[in-house]
Amino acid sequence: MAMSNLDSPTVLIVGAGPAGLFAACELLRHGVKPRIVERRAAPHQEARGTVLQPAVLEHLERAGLIEPFLRSGVRIKRLQLLGPGLREILSDDFTEAGGAYPFQCSLPQWRTETILREHLQRLGLEIEFGTEVKSIEDRLDGLRVTLEAGARSETVTMAYVLGAGGGHSVTRHSMQEHLGGETYDGRYWVADAKVSLLCPSECARLVVGPAGFVLLAPLPDDRRLIFVNRDETDTRPELPSAAELGALLDARAGVEVGLSDLGWVSPFRMHKRVVERLSDRRRFLLGDAAHLSSPLGGEGLNAALMDAADIAWKLSLVMRGAAKPSLLDSYAIERGLADRHVLEVSDEVHATVMGLVATYADGRVPDVPAGDPAENAAARRKRLMLDVSYAGARSSAKPAPPPESPRPANAFRSATNCAAPITI
Ligand SMILES: Cc1cc2nc3c(=O)[nH]c(=O)nc-3n(C[C@H](O)[C@H](O)[C@H](O)COP(=O)(O)OP(=O)(O)OC[C@H]3O[C@@H](n4cnc5c(N)ncnc54)[C@H](O)[C@@H]3O)c2cc1C
């Protein structure tokens, strides 16, 4: 396929996190060469968002990227929800979801970004590290973008900007959009470490009790992504020592978790926020720039990758003259619906976990009924983001078939108030 804009790209991607990197991969696959800038001087080495959901694995397969992800990640085939003393409340078997990838693929976010960067390098696209977008102005002749790289300043005019700059997005600010919604109560630590507590293989464990919860999710090299709530009185800015974090995990789990080899720990707050408008036809917001959801849903990073895949095929068809510019309107409509669904489902999971904690804190034992098998299956598909269909979408009726038809969303077995699949 002939590559558009080889000499002078007219699409600028702001940010080389997962959303920006995957958007670049997908644009190149569809024949458009973008420019991608990243304000960090070099890649980070943080675990952050680790779980890739089955629906996203299907996207990665279409992108020709599934092999390195499956090689680098570990498979999570089951989630165990446990009470104090590791008493099982429920166990959810992902393999029953069916599909091409009936499991979550888990790997640190730095590794996900490395795979995407290596792919871009093979395709000959340079990521401009140490380059920050300072401002974006909407002019009659295009988007006037000011960039800074050290002492050097540059102004360029772009036809399109993909705003993938994360929570503090210059693109979003330039559109005068804000991330409306709420920040959940509580403060959390997210960490990457080893634990001596034996866990069933290919199984993530979420332990809840009267003082909070701890999530232990498998990572490669026998490590765990750890997510735990801090004590309410703990608002200090310093990071915890390994001994302090280990003691917190033991207290939350009610057994000795045995933390060791702490590689990374970061404070974290959880949000439920989304913009009103994902695009104005020239600027498109992707990933955390557009929405923030509770990581207990495990969907934020996945929604970012889905946003990227969606805008890439639409923009490439328009830029190659194979579709009318009005196709771009469907990005905000379709991804807007899907991203709101992500927020709802993550919120259900969040509320379920916090509800269990509150029940234990009241001295009661939660009653989680076995549930109806069909409802359980629907809730599982939500959790694995397999419940969004684009069958009714205006964009799926265009003359040339889209290179992919994505699907998102997620919650616990007991969270069934939104179990109906969403059709966009
Ligand atoms: C500490 C931490 C812990 C997390 N833990 C979890 C977790 O446990 N589970 C989970 O699901 N999710 C977690 N997340 C969220 C997850 O990392 C995000 O959902 C995901 O990274 C979204 O990808 P993104 O590409 O949209 O944004 P980001 O990953 O934030 O990438 C944005 C990139 O844009 C760059 N950038 C920003 N502004 C500019 C500019 N003006 N010019 C150039 N470059 C710019 C930034 O430097 C950054 O590299 C965590 C995030 C953080 C920060």
GROMACS .gro file of N, CA, C and O in nm, residues 120-209:
model
  360
  120LEU      N    1   0.721  -0.019   1.569
  120LEU     CA    2   0.733   0.107   1.494
  120LEU      C    3   0.874   0.122   1.436
  120LEU      O    4   0.891   0.170   1.323
  121GLN      N    5   0.971   0.080   1.514
  121GLN     CA    6   1.110   0.090   1.466
  121GLN      C    7   1.128   0.004   1.340
  121GLN      O    8   1.188   0.046   1.242
  122ARG      N    9   1.071  -0.118   1.344
  122ARG     CA   10   1.080  -0.206   1.226
  122ARG      C   11   1.013  -0.142   1.106
  122ARG      O   12   1.054  -0.161   0.992
  123LEU      N   13   0.905  -0.065   1.131
  123LEU     CA   14   0.833  -0.001   1.021
  123LEU      C   15   0.896   0.133   0.981
  123LEU      O   16   0.847   0.202   0.893
  124GLY      N   17   1.003   0.170   1.052
  124GLY     CA   18   1.079   0.289   1.013
  124GLY      C   19   1.025   0.419   1.068
  124GLY      O   20   1.057   0.526   1.015
  125LEU      N   21   0.943   0.413   1.173
  125LEU     CA   22   0.891   0.538   1.231
  125LEU      C   23   0.970   0.574   1.356
  125LEU      O   24   0.975   0.495   1.451
  126GLU      N   25   1.024   0.694   1.356
  126GLU     CA   26   1.101   0.739   1.473
  126GLU      C   27   1.008   0.807   1.572
  126GLU      O   28   0.921   0.886   1.534
  127ILE      N   29   1.025   0.773   1.700
  127ILE     CA   30   0.950   0.843   1.805
  127ILE      C   31   1.040   0.957   1.853
  127ILE      O   32   1.155   0.935   1.890
  128GLU      N   33   0.986   1.078   1.852
  128GLU     CA   34   1.068   1.194   1.891
  128GLU      C   35   1.058   1.214   2.042
  128GLU      O   36   0.967   1.282   2.091
  129PHE      N   37   1.149   1.150   2.116
  129PHE     CA   38   1.153   1.167   2.261
  129PHE      C   39   1.205   1.306   2.295
  129PHE      O   40   1.277   1.368   2.216
  130GLY      N   41   1.171   1.353   2.414
  130GLY     CA   42   1.220   1.484   2.458
  130GLY      C   43   1.156   1.599   2.382
  130GLY      O   44   1.210   1.710   2.379
  131THR      N   45   1.040   1.573   2.322
  131THR     CA   46   0.972   1.677   2.243
  131THR      C   47   0.831   1.696   2.299
  131THR      O   48   0.751   1.602   2.300
  132GLU      N   49   0.805   1.816   2.346
  132GLU     CA   50   0.676   1.842   2.412
  132GLU      C   51   0.590   1.935   2.328
  132GLU      O   52   0.638   2.037   2.278
  133VAL      N   53   0.464   1.899   2.314
  133VAL     CA   54   0.368   1.990   2.250
  133VAL      C   55   0.327   2.093   2.355
  133VAL      O   56   0.277   2.058   2.461
  134LYS      N   57   0.352   2.219   2.325
  134LYS     CA   58   0.322   2.325   2.422
  134LYS      C   59   0.184   2.386   2.398
  134LYS      O   60   0.118   2.428   2.492
  135SER      N   61   0.144   2.396   2.271
  135SER     CA   62   0.012   2.454   2.244
  135SER      C   63  -0.041   2.406   2.110
  135SER      O   64   0.037   2.366   2.022
  136ILE      N   65  -0.173   2.410   2.097
  136ILE     CA   66  -0.239   2.372   1.971
  136ILE      C   67  -0.348   2.476   1.946
  136ILE      O   68  -0.434   2.497   2.030
  137GLU      N   69  -0.339   2.540   1.831
  137GLU     CA   70  -0.438   2.643   1.797
  137GLU      C   71  -0.513   2.601   1.673
  137GLU      O   72  -0.452   2.560   1.573
  138ASP      N   73  -0.644   2.616   1.677
  138ASP     CA   74  -0.727   2.581   1.562
  138ASP      C   75  -0.733   2.702   1.469
  138ASP      O   76  -0.788   2.805   1.505
  139ARG      N   77  -0.673   2.689   1.350
  139ARG     CA   78  -0.674   2.799   1.251
  139ARG      C   79  -0.749   2.754   1.127
  139ARG      O   80  -0.769   2.634   1.107
  140LEU      N   81  -0.780   2.849   1.041
  140LEU     CA   82  -0.852   2.814   0.918
  140LEU      C   83  -0.774   2.714   0.834
  140LEU      O   84  -0.830   2.622   0.774
  141ASP      N   85  -0.640   2.731   0.830
  141ASP     CA   86  -0.558   2.645   0.744
  141ASP      C   87  -0.514   2.517   0.813
  141ASP      O   88  -0.436   2.439   0.758
  142GLY      N   89  -0.557   2.491   0.935
  142GLY     CA   90  -0.519   2.368   1.004
  142GLY      C   91  -0.490   2.395   1.150
  142GLY      O   92  -0.523   2.500   1.204
  143LEU      N   93  -0.425   2.298   1.213
  143LEU     CA   94  -0.393   2.310   1.355
  143LEU      C   95  -0.249   2.359   1.368
  143LEU      O   96  -0.156   2.294   1.319
  144ARG      N   97  -0.232   2.474   1.431
  144ARG     CA   98  -0.098   2.532   1.450
  144ARG      C   99  -0.044   2.478   1.582
  144ARG      O  100  -0.098   2.507   1.689
  145VAL      N  101   0.061   2.395   1.571
  145VAL     CA  102   0.113   2.325   1.690
  145VAL      C  103   0.253   2.377   1.722
  145VAL      O  104   0.339   2.383   1.634
  146THR      N  105   0.273   2.414   1.848
  146THR     CA  106   0.406   2.458   1.891
  146THR      C  107   0.470   2.347   1.974
  146THR      O  108   0.410   2.296   2.069
  147LEU      N  109   0.591   2.308   1.931
  147LEU     CA  110   0.664   2.201   1.998
  147LEU      C  111   0.793   2.256   2.056
  147LEU      O  112   0.852   2.348   2.000
  148GLU      N  113   0.837   2.195   2.165
  148GLU     CA  114   0.967   2.232   2.223
  148GLU      C  115   1.049   2.108   2.248
  148GLU      O  116   1.001   2.012   2.308
  149ALA      N  117   1.174   2.112   2.201
  149ALA     CA  118   1.268   2.003   2.228
  149ALA      C  119   1.393   2.068   2.285
  149ALA      O  120   1.471   2.127   2.211
  150GLY      N  121   1.407   2.064   2.417
  150GLY     CA  122   1.517   2.137   2.480
  150GLY      C  123   1.500   2.285   2.454
  150GLY      O  124   1.393   2.341   2.475
  151ALA      N  125   1.606   2.347   2.402
  151ALA     CA  126   1.600   2.492   2.378
  151ALA      C  127   1.537   2.523   2.243
  151ALA      O  128   1.515   2.639   2.209
  152ARG      N  129   1.510   2.417   2.165
  152ARG     CA  130   1.461   2.438   2.028
  152ARG      C  131   1.308   2.442   2.026
  152ARG      O  132   1.241   2.356   2.083
  153SER      N  133   1.254   2.544   1.959
  153SER     CA  134   1.109   2.555   1.947
  153SER      C  135   1.072   2.545   1.799
  153SER      O  136   1.146   2.592   1.713
  154GLU      N  137   0.958   2.483   1.771
  154GLU     CA  138   0.919   2.461   1.632
  154GLU      C  139   0.768   2.480   1.621
  154GLU      O  140   0.694   2.438   1.711
  155THR      N  141   0.723   2.544   1.514
  155THR     CA  142   0.578   2.555   1.493
  155THR      C  143   0.543   2.487   1.362
  155THR      O  144   0.607   2.513   1.259
  156VAL      N  145   0.445   2.397   1.367
  156VAL     CA  146   0.405   2.324   1.246
  156VAL      C  147   0.254   2.334   1.230
  156VAL      O  148   0.182   2.358   1.327
  157THR      N  149   0.209   2.316   1.106
  157THR     CA  150   0.064   2.311   1.083
  157THR      C  151   0.026   2.168   1.047
  157THR      O  152   0.087   2.107   0.959
  158MET      N  153  -0.070   2.115   1.118
  158MET     CA  154  -0.112   1.976   1.100
  158MET      C  155  -0.261   1.972   1.061
  158MET      O  156  -0.339   2.055   1.107
  159ALA      N  157  -0.296   1.872   0.981
  159ALA     CA  158  -0.438   1.855   0.946
  159ALA      C  159  -0.513   1.792   1.064
  159ALA      O  160  -0.628   1.827   1.091
  160TYR      N  161  -0.444   1.698   1.131
  160TYR     CA  162  -0.509   1.625   1.242
  160TYR      C  163  -0.412   1.609   1.358
  160TYR      O  164  -0.292   1.589   1.336
  161VAL      N  165  -0.466   1.614   1.480
  161VAL     CA  166  -0.386   1.584   1.599
  161VAL      C  167  -0.457   1.474   1.678
  161VAL      O  168  -0.578   1.485   1.705
  162LEU      N  169  -0.383   1.368   1.710
  162LEU     CA  170  -0.436   1.265   1.798
  162LEU      C  171  -0.382   1.293   1.938
  162LEU      O  172  -0.260   1.282   1.961
  163GLY      N  173  -0.468   1.331   2.029
  163GLY     CA  174  -0.428   1.368   2.164
  163GLY      C  175  -0.421   1.244   2.252
  163GLY      O  176  -0.522   1.196   2.303
  164ALA      N  177  -0.299   1.191   2.268
  164ALA     CA  178  -0.278   1.069   2.348
  164ALA      C  179  -0.181   1.099   2.461
  164ALA      O  180  -0.093   1.019   2.493
  165GLY      N  181  -0.198   1.217   2.520
  165GLY     CA  182  -0.102   1.265   2.620
  165GLY      C  183  -0.135   1.226   2.763
  165GLY      O  184  -0.076   1.280   2.856
  166GLY      N  185  -0.232   1.135   2.783
  166GLY     CA  186  -0.264   1.092   2.919
  166GLY      C  187  -0.353   1.192   2.992
  166GLY      O  188  -0.412   1.283   2.931
  167GLY      N  189  -0.360   1.177   3.125
  167GLY     CA  190  -0.454   1.255   3.206
  167GLY      C  191  -0.437   1.405   3.194
  167GLY      O  192  -0.534   1.480   3.203
  168HIS      N  193  -0.314   1.453   3.175
  168HIS     CA  194  -0.290   1.599   3.164
  168HIS      C  195  -0.266   1.633   3.018
  168HIS      O  196  -0.153   1.655   2.976
  169SER      N  197  -0.373   1.635   2.940
  169SER     CA  198  -0.358   1.641   2.794
  169SER      C  199  -0.363   1.784   2.741
  169SER      O  200  -0.462   1.855   2.761
  170VAL      N  201  -0.259   1.824   2.671
  170VAL     CA  202  -0.256   1.957   2.610
  170VAL      C  203  -0.362   1.967   2.499
  170VAL      O  204  -0.421   2.073   2.477
  171THR      N  205  -0.386   1.855   2.432
  171THR     CA  206  -0.487   1.855   2.324
  171THR      C  207  -0.626   1.879   2.383
  171THR      O  208  -0.705   1.959   2.330
  172ARG      N  209  -0.652   1.810   2.494
  172ARG     CA  210  -0.783   1.828   2.559
  172ARG      C  211  -0.800   1.974   2.604
  172ARG      O  212  -0.904   2.035   2.583
  173HIS      N  213  -0.695   2.029   2.664
  173HIS     CA  214  -0.704   2.168   2.708
  173HIS      C  215  -0.728   2.261   2.589
  173HIS      O  216  -0.806   2.355   2.598
  174SER      N  217  -0.663   2.232   2.477
  174SER     CA  218  -0.679   2.319   2.360
  174SER      C  219  -0.821   2.313   2.306
  174SER      O  220  -0.867   2.406   2.240
  175MET      N  221  -0.891   2.202   2.333
  175MET     CA  222  -1.031   2.189   2.288
  175MET      C  223  -1.128   2.242   2.393
  175MET      O  224  -1.249   2.234   2.376
  176GLN      N  225  -1.070   2.291   2.504
  176GLN     CA  226  -1.150   2.339   2.618
  176GLN      C  227  -1.248   2.233   2.669
  176GLN      O  228  -1.361   2.262   2.706
  177GLU      N  229  -1.198   2.111   2.663
  177GLU     CA  230  -1.274   1.999   2.720
  177GLU      C  231  -1.218   1.970   2.858
  177GLU      O  232  -1.099   1.995   2.884
  178HIS      N  233  -1.300   1.918   2.947
  178HIS     CA  234  -1.242   1.873   3.073
  178HIS      C  235  -1.296   1.735   3.110
  178HIS      O  236  -1.402   1.693   3.061
  179LEU      N  237  -1.217   1.666   3.193
  179LEU     CA  238  -1.254   1.530   3.234
  179LEU      C  239  -1.356   1.540   3.346
  179LEU      O  240  -1.319   1.547   3.464
  180GLY      N  241  -1.484   1.542   3.308
  180GLY     CA  242  -1.589   1.555   3.409
  180GLY      C  243  -1.613   1.423   3.480
  180GLY      O  244  -1.592   1.316   3.422
  181GLY      N  245  -1.656   1.430   3.604
  181GLY     CA  246  -1.685   1.307   3.678
  181GLY      C  247  -1.639   1.320   3.821
  181GLY      O  248  -1.641   1.428   3.878
  182GLU      N  249  -1.594   1.208   3.875
  182GLU     CA  250  -1.556   1.210   4.017
  182GLU      C  251  -1.426   1.133   4.041
  182GLU      O  252  -1.386   1.050   3.959
  183THR      N  253  -1.365   1.166   4.155
  183THR     CA  254  -1.251   1.089   4.203
  183THR      C  255  -1.301   1.005   4.320
  183THR      O  256  -1.368   1.056   4.409
  184TYR      N  257  -1.275   0.875   4.313
  184TYR     CA  258  -1.322   0.786   4.420
  184TYR      C  259  -1.251   0.818   4.550
  184TYR      O  260  -1.136   0.865   4.550
  185ASP      N  261  -1.319   0.787   4.661
  185ASP     CA  262  -1.256   0.801   4.792
  185ASP      C  263  -1.135   0.709   4.801
  185ASP      O  264  -1.130   0.605   4.735
  186GLY      N  265  -1.043   0.745   4.886
  186GLY     CA  266  -0.933   0.653   4.918
  186GLY      C  267  -0.807   0.678   4.838
  186GLY      O  268  -0.809   0.741   4.732
  187ARG      N  269  -0.697   0.629   4.895
  187ARG     CA  270  -0.566   0.636   4.830
  187ARG      C  271  -0.510   0.495   4.824
  187ARG      O  272  -0.536   0.414   4.913
  188TYR      N  273  -0.431   0.470   4.721
  188TYR     CA  274  -0.389   0.333   4.693
  188TYR      C  275  -0.240   0.330   4.659
  188TYR      O  276  -0.183   0.430   4.616
  189TRP      N  277  -0.183   0.211   4.678
  189TRP     CA  278  -0.049   0.184   4.625
  189TRP      C  279  -0.063   0.085   4.512
  189TRP      O  280  -0.140  -0.012   4.523
  190VAL      N  281   0.011   0.107   4.404
  190VAL     CA  282   0.023   0.006   4.299
  190VAL      C  283   0.171  -0.031   4.296
  190VAL      O  284   0.258   0.056   4.307
  191ALA      N  285   0.200  -0.161   4.288
  191ALA     CA  286   0.339  -0.205   4.299
  191ALA      C  287   0.364  -0.328   4.214
  191ALA      O  288   0.270  -0.397   4.171
  192ASP      N  289   0.491  -0.354   4.191
  192ASP     CA  290   0.536  -0.470   4.115
  192ASP      C  291   0.641  -0.539   4.202
  192ASP      O  292   0.745  -0.479   4.232
  193ALA      N  293   0.612  -0.662   4.247
  193ALA     CA  294   0.702  -0.730   4.342
  193ALA      C  295   0.679  -0.881   4.334
  193ALA      O  296   0.593  -0.928   4.258
  194LYS      N  297   0.757  -0.954   4.413
  194LYS     CA  298   0.732  -1.097   4.427
  194LYS      C  299   0.658  -1.120   4.559
  194LYS      O  300   0.669  -1.038   4.651
  195VAL      N  301   0.583  -1.231   4.567
  195VAL     CA  302   0.521  -1.267   4.695
  195VAL      C  303   0.543  -1.417   4.717
  195VAL      O  304   0.553  -1.493   4.621
  196SER      N  305   0.550  -1.456   4.845
  196SER     CA  306   0.572  -1.599   4.872
  196SER      C  307   0.439  -1.673   4.888
  196SER      O  308   0.436  -1.796   4.886
  197LEU      N  309   0.329  -1.599   4.904
  197LEU     CA  310   0.198  -1.665   4.916
  197LEU      C  311   0.172  -1.749   4.792
  197LEU      O  312   0.181  -1.698   4.679
  198LEU      N  313   0.142  -1.875   4.810
  198LEU     CA  314   0.119  -1.961   4.695
  198LEU      C  315  -0.015  -1.924   4.631
  198LEU      O  316  -0.115  -1.910   4.700
  199CYS      N  317  -0.013  -1.906   4.500
  199CYS     CA  318  -0.137  -1.875   4.428
  199CYS      C  319  -0.155  -1.983   4.323
  199CYS      O  320  -0.057  -2.027   4.264
  200PRO      N  321  -0.280  -2.024   4.297
  200PRO     CA  322  -0.300  -2.119   4.188
  200PRO      C  323  -0.244  -2.061   4.059
  200PRO      O  324  -0.246  -1.939   4.040
  201SER      N  325  -0.194  -2.146   3.969
  201SER     CA  326  -0.133  -2.091   3.848
  201SER      C  327  -0.239  -2.027   3.760
  201SER      O  328  -0.357  -2.064   3.764
  202GLU      N  329  -0.199  -1.929   3.685
  202GLU     CA  330  -0.285  -1.858   3.589
  202GLU      C  331  -0.409  -1.799   3.655
  202GLU      O  332  -0.517  -1.795   3.597
  203CYS      N  333  -0.393  -1.755   3.781
  203CYS     CA  334  -0.508  -1.707   3.858
  203CYS      C  335  -0.474  -1.574   3.925
  203CYS      O  336  -0.369  -1.560   3.987
  204ALA      N  337  -0.562  -1.475   3.909
  204ALA     CA  338  -0.548  -1.349   3.984
  204ALA      C  339  -0.633  -1.361   4.110
  204ALA      O  340  -0.739  -1.425   4.109
  205ARG      N  341  -0.584  -1.300   4.218
  205ARG     CA  342  -0.656  -1.309   4.346
  205ARG      C  343  -0.688  -1.171   4.398
  205ARG      O  344  -0.599  -1.085   4.405
  206LEU      N  345  -0.813  -1.151   4.437
  206LEU     CA  346  -0.854  -1.027   4.500
  206LEU      C  347  -0.906  -1.064   4.638
  206LEU      O  348  -1.006  -1.136   4.650
  207VAL      N  349  -0.834  -1.018   4.741
  207VAL     CA  350  -0.872  -1.052   4.879
  207VAL      C  351  -0.937  -0.929   4.942
  207VAL      O  352  -0.877  -0.821   4.943
  208VAL      N  353  -1.060  -0.945   4.993
  208VAL     CA  354  -1.128  -0.833   5.059
  208VAL      C  355  -1.149  -0.866   5.206
  208VAL      O  356  -1.163  -0.982   5.245
  209GLY      N  357  -1.151  -0.762   5.287
  209GLY     CA  358  -1.172  -0.778   5.431
  209GLY      C  359  -1.222  -0.649   5.490
  209GLY      O  360  -1.247  -0.552   5.417
   0.00000   0.00000   0.00000
